Amino acid sequence: MEMLVTALICLPFLWAILPAVIHNSKCRAFFVYLGCGIVIVLSVFTAVQWYLAGGQTLDFDLPYREAFDGVILFGDLFLMCLITYLSFKYKKGVISLLAIVQTLLVAGLEFFGPELEELPALRFDWLTLVMILIIGVVGSLIGIYAVGYMHGYHIHHHKELTDRRSFFLAMIFVFFGAMFGLVFSQSLIWMYFFWEITSVTSFLLIGYTRSDEAINNSFKALWMNLLGGCGIAAAIAVGILAFNTVNLYDIINLAIENGTGAHTLIFLLPIACLAFAALTKSAQFPFSGWLLGAMVAPTPSSALLHSATMVKAGVYLLIRISAAMADNYVGNMVALIGGFTFLAASCLAISVSDGKKVLAYSTISNLGLIVACTGCGYEETIWAAVFLVIFHAVSKSMLFQCVGAIENTTGSRDVEDMQGLMAIFPKLAVILMIGIAGMFLAPFGMLISKWAALKAFIDTSSVYVSSLMVLFICFGSATTMFYWTKWLSKILGASPKEKSRDLTKKNEYISMFFHAFMMVALILGFPWLSENVLKPLSEDMFGTVKQVISYQNIIIMIVLLVGVFVIPCINYLMTKGTKAKQVITYMGGANVGDNFNFVSATGDPKEMHIANFYMEDIMGEKKLFTPAIMISTFIIIVYMIIVVGGAF
């Protein structure tokens, strides 16, 4: 198992060299496909091997541990120098101070701090199993999609941009290696290193086009994520100086055993620092701006950031420390920020028509719900959080890829321009519909997980947190249904346009169809996944197991599944080949023979136009975004003052 994990972490970093140095398009594509295929097979094989071996938690080191420690220290210093150089190059030198301070703090403690007991740096458990499958399978499919997408991006749509596909595809593999290393790490020093790699690579990908907007947005992402790095560096400092350990699980256990009283807040201090870091990485308010700005990057990077990497690092860490946040100040802070973000981002998503921006706000919103679940720290909420992570990763990756393919084909990603997409590009429309359905319809896991979270929020011991969480999830779910329904109705509406050529490449469709297959498979395998993965995960984290979904509810899910999939398929097969009779619709005047033009009462020719409500005056970014930042900042400052002040 140690050798498999070593390969899983190291291979993507080494493989990144190949697309970086190969500039022949076909040859580079071959090695990207091969590398992604190897990562998928290796991650699945590693997960299956561990599962078949009994699913026991393993603590272990990579071979040549001292050499890897040296590489990590050198890597920290290299990343600091790189950030400093780029910050001064683009006249944003102040940002480099964040990198310098945290790196020198960690390096100084390693060199001059007290001698620590050498514990295994890596751990393999049930949560790791879930994460490596998301990173390996979903992430690699995005890599496959990226080859075809980036070809069209430069050849057909952005000929004016410098073709840096070699760099782009290499960074995808660096992302894989960093995420694998992060989810296996139990040493905070190792976790900090991989955490910073994800921050720097996302910064480089967001600035891919090198336009002024891309550079500004990439630096916004960098400084916000460097704040998170400072949080981990502070947790390392407290761990070493106060508890003489940098082992994540030692710190969690100390907080669980001693962190319930006001006089023992010192044990919650490193948990608070880690939670703060996770909030920045998972793009919760007030740190949501960096993820919205990431839309300037090509679609594959958006899919990576939103689904399989980057933001998932934040919610992964929160799930890890969730047991230490139950019913205390840190948990209340995280739950309130998550719940508030869920509602605020859902409202903001109503007011925008840019497809990628809707997906970005949806990502922030759904991550908010996951964050709120982790803040409560109960078995039911963690069950819901892990399922949300799984379904969100697959669904959001598919949606971003599909919107990117639509943009490459039609030249627009605006929701209003997707009127009648089912009639024009039926394959893209079906994929988009499955992704949208996965985000808010039963029996998809997002809705089931929301139900489980609502039940757990009601059962929580904190009355005011419970009340607020119930309000957040109810109103947030209502607004979520609003913007997804708007988009779905656009796809299924009538279209005045004729069918045109679909420019989507075969490798893009391979990735999207496989995502659609995974969505359906996850619904069918929902009970098995709950019984054989989520229950052991809960027992591993909490020592107890609760039945979250009853047998009766599983029967209801099966009935809903028949209604959503089986009945439409039967209807399609029965009516296939039947000639449809077009019915002329009344449109407020004399119809001229089709459903898109009419003559008004004044005799003027009119063209039918259908548009959604966006309510910018009520829920627009100018109205809600700044207040959301102010409220969330206030919540974080108040709770951090309580914890830090109580600790000292």
PDB file of C-alpha atoms in Angstrom, residues 99 116 125 246 251 273 294 389-390 395 451 469 497 537 543 595 619 641:
ATOM      1  CA  ALA A  99       4.145  34.138   1.633  1.00  0.00           C
ATOM      2  CA  LEU A 116       9.422  16.560  17.864  1.00  0.00           C
ATOM      3  CA  ASP A 125      -8.811   5.989   5.987  1.00  0.00           C
ATOM      4  CA  VAL A 246       2.355  18.736  14.204  1.00  0.00           C
ATOM      5  CA  ILE A 251      -4.433  18.156  17.650  1.00  0.00           C
ATOM      6  CA  CYS A 273      -6.695  28.464  12.614  1.00  0.00           C
ATOM      7  CA  ALA A 294     -11.472  32.460 -11.549  1.00  0.00           C
ATOM      8  CA  VAL A 389     -19.018  16.515  -1.686  1.00  0.00           C
ATOM      9  CA  ILE A 390     -19.401  13.419  -3.875  1.00  0.00           C
ATOM     10  CA  SER A 395     -22.377  17.284 -11.095  1.00  0.00           C
ATOM     11  CA  TRP A 451     -32.828  16.674   4.023  1.00  0.00           C
ATOM     12  CA  MET A 469     -29.448  26.910  10.203  1.00  0.00           C
ATOM     13  CA  LYS A 497     -32.938  28.771 -34.463  1.00  0.00           C
ATOM     14  CA  LEU A 537     -16.470   6.597   7.875  1.00  0.00           C
ATOM     15  CA  GLY A 543     -17.001   5.835  17.169  1.00  0.00           C
ATOM     16  CA  ASN A 595     -44.679  30.228 -32.946  1.00  0.00           C
ATOM     17  CA  MET A 619     -30.840  40.479  -5.349  1.00  0.00           C
ATOM     18  CA  ILE A 641     -11.355  37.169  18.995  1.00  0.00           C
TER      19      ILE A 641
END
